[in-house]
Amino acid sequence: MTNTARPLLVFDLDETLLHCQEQDFRDAEHTTEFGFVAVRPGVDDMLDQLSGHYDFMIWSNNGRPYIDKMLSLAWPAQHTLVDVFTSSESSILGQNGMGVPYFKETRKVAKKHPAYVMDRILGIDNDPGVYRRNYGNLVTVKSFTGDYDEELSRLADYLERISRIQDLRKLEKRYWRSGRPHAPQASTIEP
């Protein structure tokens, strides 16, 4: 059975699309009750480039008031979100009090939104540890700490190239910056 839904990109917020900290910093653009905020360069352009190929969602390991505030600063209104997951949808994993306190299980997205199947969901996150049970669904980006970078521009080009591949989990995505899609055999690409 061929899936007809567009693929879904699940974006993290902190250190992926923006940076927020309590102390003021050189490139801070906004001041909020949560701290000083800089939006990563290229968010708007990336979403414009990818909106014809993907649907979008946010999953942040923060609470809803924080997420709503950050989205008001960083997310362009013309790009609809399928959903917003908070820390309450994240799973808790700890080993003797150590380890990643929250992690993101892609199956929860597919369960809540059955139009999106696991092989067509990609998480975009700076922390691979939060996808420890779903590495095949992850594209890792460099952490954004407020300094200028072109990470999202390069990411948009890569994601556009792979958007027609049916099973995105089979791609080797660790080296996405090399410019090659590391695609599986051509038979897995939609016409």
Coordinates of C-alpha atoms in Angstrom, one line a residue:
M1 CA 0.0 0.0 0.0
T2 CA 1.5 3.3 -1.1
N3 CA 1.2 6.2 1.3
T4 CA -0.2 9.3 -0.3
A5 CA 0.3 11.8 2.6
R6 CA 3.1 14.3 2.3
P7 CA 6.0 13.6 4.7
L8 CA 6.0 15.4 8.0
L9 CA 8.9 17.4 9.5
V10 CA 8.8 17.5 13.3
F11 CA 10.9 20.5 14.4
D12 CA 12.5 21.0 17.8
L13 CA 12.6 24.6 19.1
D14 CA 15.6 25.2 21.4
E15 CA 19.0 25.2 19.8
T16 CA 17.3 24.1 16.5
L17 CA 15.1 27.0 15.4
L18 CA 16.0 29.5 18.1
H19 CA 18.1 30.1 21.2
C20 CA 16.8 31.4 24.5
Q21 CA 18.8 32.1 27.7
E22 CA 18.3 34.1 30.9
Q23 CA 21.3 36.4 30.3
D24 CA 21.4 39.0 27.5
F25 CA 23.7 38.1 24.6
R26 CA 25.1 39.9 21.6
D27 CA 22.7 38.6 19.0
A28 CA 19.5 38.5 21.1
E29 CA 16.6 39.9 19.1
H30 CA 13.7 39.6 21.6
T31 CA 13.2 39.9 25.3
T32 CA 10.5 37.7 26.9
E33 CA 9.5 36.5 30.3
F34 CA 11.5 33.4 29.6
G35 CA 14.7 35.2 28.7
F36 CA 16.5 36.7 25.7
V37 CA 15.8 35.1 22.3
A38 CA 17.5 34.9 18.9
V39 CA 15.8 33.2 16.0
R40 CA 18.0 31.1 13.9
P41 CA 18.8 32.7 10.5
G42 CA 16.9 31.2 7.6
V43 CA 13.8 29.9 9.4
D44 CA 11.4 31.7 7.1
D45 CA 13.3 30.9 3.9
M46 CA 13.6 27.2 4.9
L47 CA 9.8 26.9 5.6
D48 CA 9.0 28.7 2.3
Q49 CA 11.2 26.3 0.4
L50 CA 9.9 23.2 2.0
S51 CA 6.2 24.0 2.3
G52 CA 5.4 22.5 -1.1
H53 CA 7.0 19.2 -0.1
Y54 CA 6.3 18.7 3.6
D55 CA 3.9 19.3 6.4
F56 CA 5.2 20.8 9.7
M57 CA 4.9 20.1 13.4
I58 CA 6.7 21.2 16.6
W59 CA 7.9 19.0 19.4
S60 CA 9.6 20.7 22.3
N61 CA 10.4 19.3 25.7
N62 CA 9.0 22.4 27.3
G63 CA 5.6 23.5 28.5
R64 CA 2.9 25.1 26.4
P65 CA 3.3 28.7 27.6
Y66 CA 7.0 28.7 26.6
I67 CA 6.3 27.0 23.3
D68 CA 3.5 29.4 22.4
K69 CA 5.7 32.4 23.2
M70 CA 8.7 31.1 21.1
L71 CA 6.4 30.2 18.2
S72 CA 5.0 33.8 18.2
L73 CA 8.6 34.9 17.7
A74 CA 10.0 32.3 15.4
W75 CA 7.2 30.6 13.4
P76 CA 5.8 32.5 10.4
A77 CA 2.0 32.5 10.5
Q78 CA 1.5 31.5 6.9
H79 CA 2.9 28.0 7.7
T80 CA 0.3 25.9 9.4
L81 CA 1.4 23.4 12.0
V82 CA -0.2 19.9 12.1
D83 CA 0.3 19.8 15.8
V84 CA 2.5 21.0 18.7
F85 CA 3.8 18.4 21.1
T86 CA 5.1 19.4 24.5
S87 CA 7.1 17.7 27.2
S88 CA 3.8 15.9 28.2
E89 CA 4.0 13.9 25.0
S90 CA 7.7 13.1 25.5
S91 CA 8.7 9.8 27.2
I92 CA 10.9 9.8 30.3
L93 CA 13.9 7.7 30.3
G94 CA 16.4 7.5 33.1
Q95 CA 18.9 5.1 34.4
N96 CA 19.7 5.6 38.1
G97 CA 18.8 9.3 37.7
M98 CA 21.1 9.7 34.8
G99 CA 20.6 10.1 31.0
V100 CA 18.3 12.1 28.8
P101 CA 15.2 13.0 30.9
Y102 CA 12.9 13.2 27.9
F103 CA 12.9 11.5 24.6
K104 CA 10.7 11.7 21.5
E105 CA 9.0 8.6 20.2
T106 CA 7.9 9.1 16.6
R107 CA 5.3 6.4 16.9
K108 CA 3.3 8.8 19.1
V109 CA 3.0 11.2 16.2
A110 CA 1.9 8.4 13.8
K111 CA -0.6 7.2 16.4
K112 CA -2.2 10.6 16.9
H113 CA -2.0 11.5 13.2
P114 CA -2.5 8.2 11.3
A115 CA -2.2 10.0 7.9
Y116 CA 1.5 10.2 8.7
V117 CA 3.3 6.8 8.7
M118 CA 6.6 6.2 10.5
D119 CA 8.6 6.0 7.3
R120 CA 7.5 9.5 6.2
I121 CA 8.2 11.4 9.5
L122 CA 11.5 13.2 10.1
G123 CA 12.5 14.8 13.3
I124 CA 14.8 17.9 13.0
D125 CA 16.7 18.2 16.3
N126 CA 20.1 19.3 17.6
D127 CA 20.1 16.5 20.2
P128 CA 20.2 13.0 18.8
G129 CA 19.7 11.5 22.3
V130 CA 16.1 12.5 22.3
Y131 CA 15.5 10.3 19.3
R132 CA 17.4 7.3 20.7
R133 CA 14.6 4.9 19.8
N134 CA 14.0 6.5 16.3
Y135 CA 17.4 7.3 14.8
G136 CA 16.1 6.5 11.4
N137 CA 13.6 9.3 11.7
L138 CA 16.2 11.9 12.7
V139 CA 18.1 14.6 10.9
T140 CA 20.5 16.1 13.4
V141 CA 21.4 19.8 13.0
K142 CA 24.2 21.7 14.8
S143 CA 23.1 23.4 18.0
F144 CA 22.2 27.1 17.5
T145 CA 23.5 29.3 20.3
G146 CA 22.7 32.7 18.8
D147 CA 25.6 33.2 16.4
Y148 CA 25.0 33.5 12.7
D149 CA 25.0 30.3 10.7
E150 CA 23.6 28.9 7.4
E151 CA 22.6 25.5 8.7
L152 CA 18.9 25.9 7.8
S153 CA 19.6 26.9 4.3
R154 CA 21.7 23.8 3.7
L155 CA 19.1 21.7 5.5
A156 CA 16.3 23.0 3.3
D157 CA 18.3 22.0 0.2
Y158 CA 18.9 18.5 1.5
L159 CA 15.3 18.0 2.7
E160 CA 13.9 19.2 -0.7
R161 CA 16.1 16.6 -2.5
I162 CA 14.9 13.7 -0.4
S163 CA 11.2 14.7 -0.1
R164 CA 10.0 12.1 -2.7
I165 CA 11.7 9.1 -1.1
Q166 CA 9.1 6.8 0.2
D167 CA 10.9 5.4 3.2
L168 CA 13.0 8.2 4.7
R169 CA 14.1 6.0 7.5
K170 CA 16.3 4.0 5.2
L171 CA 18.4 7.0 4.3
E172 CA 21.8 7.5 5.9
K173 CA 21.3 11.0 7.2
R174 CA 24.3 11.4 9.5
Y175 CA 26.3 12.9 6.6
W176 CA 23.6 15.1 5.1
R177 CA 25.8 18.1 4.9
S178 CA 28.0 16.4 2.3
G179 CA 25.3 17.3 -0.3
R180 CA 24.4 13.8 -1.4
P181 CA 21.0 12.4 -0.4
H182 CA 22.5 9.0 0.5
A183 CA 19.3 7.6 -1.1
P184 CA 18.3 4.0 -1.1
Q185 CA 17.6 2.3 -4.5
A186 CA 15.7 4.4 -7.0
S187 CA 12.7 2.1 -6.8
T188 CA 11.8 3.6 -3.4
I189 CA 11.3 7.1 -4.9
E190 CA 7.9 8.2 -5.9
P191 CA 7.4 9.2 -9.6

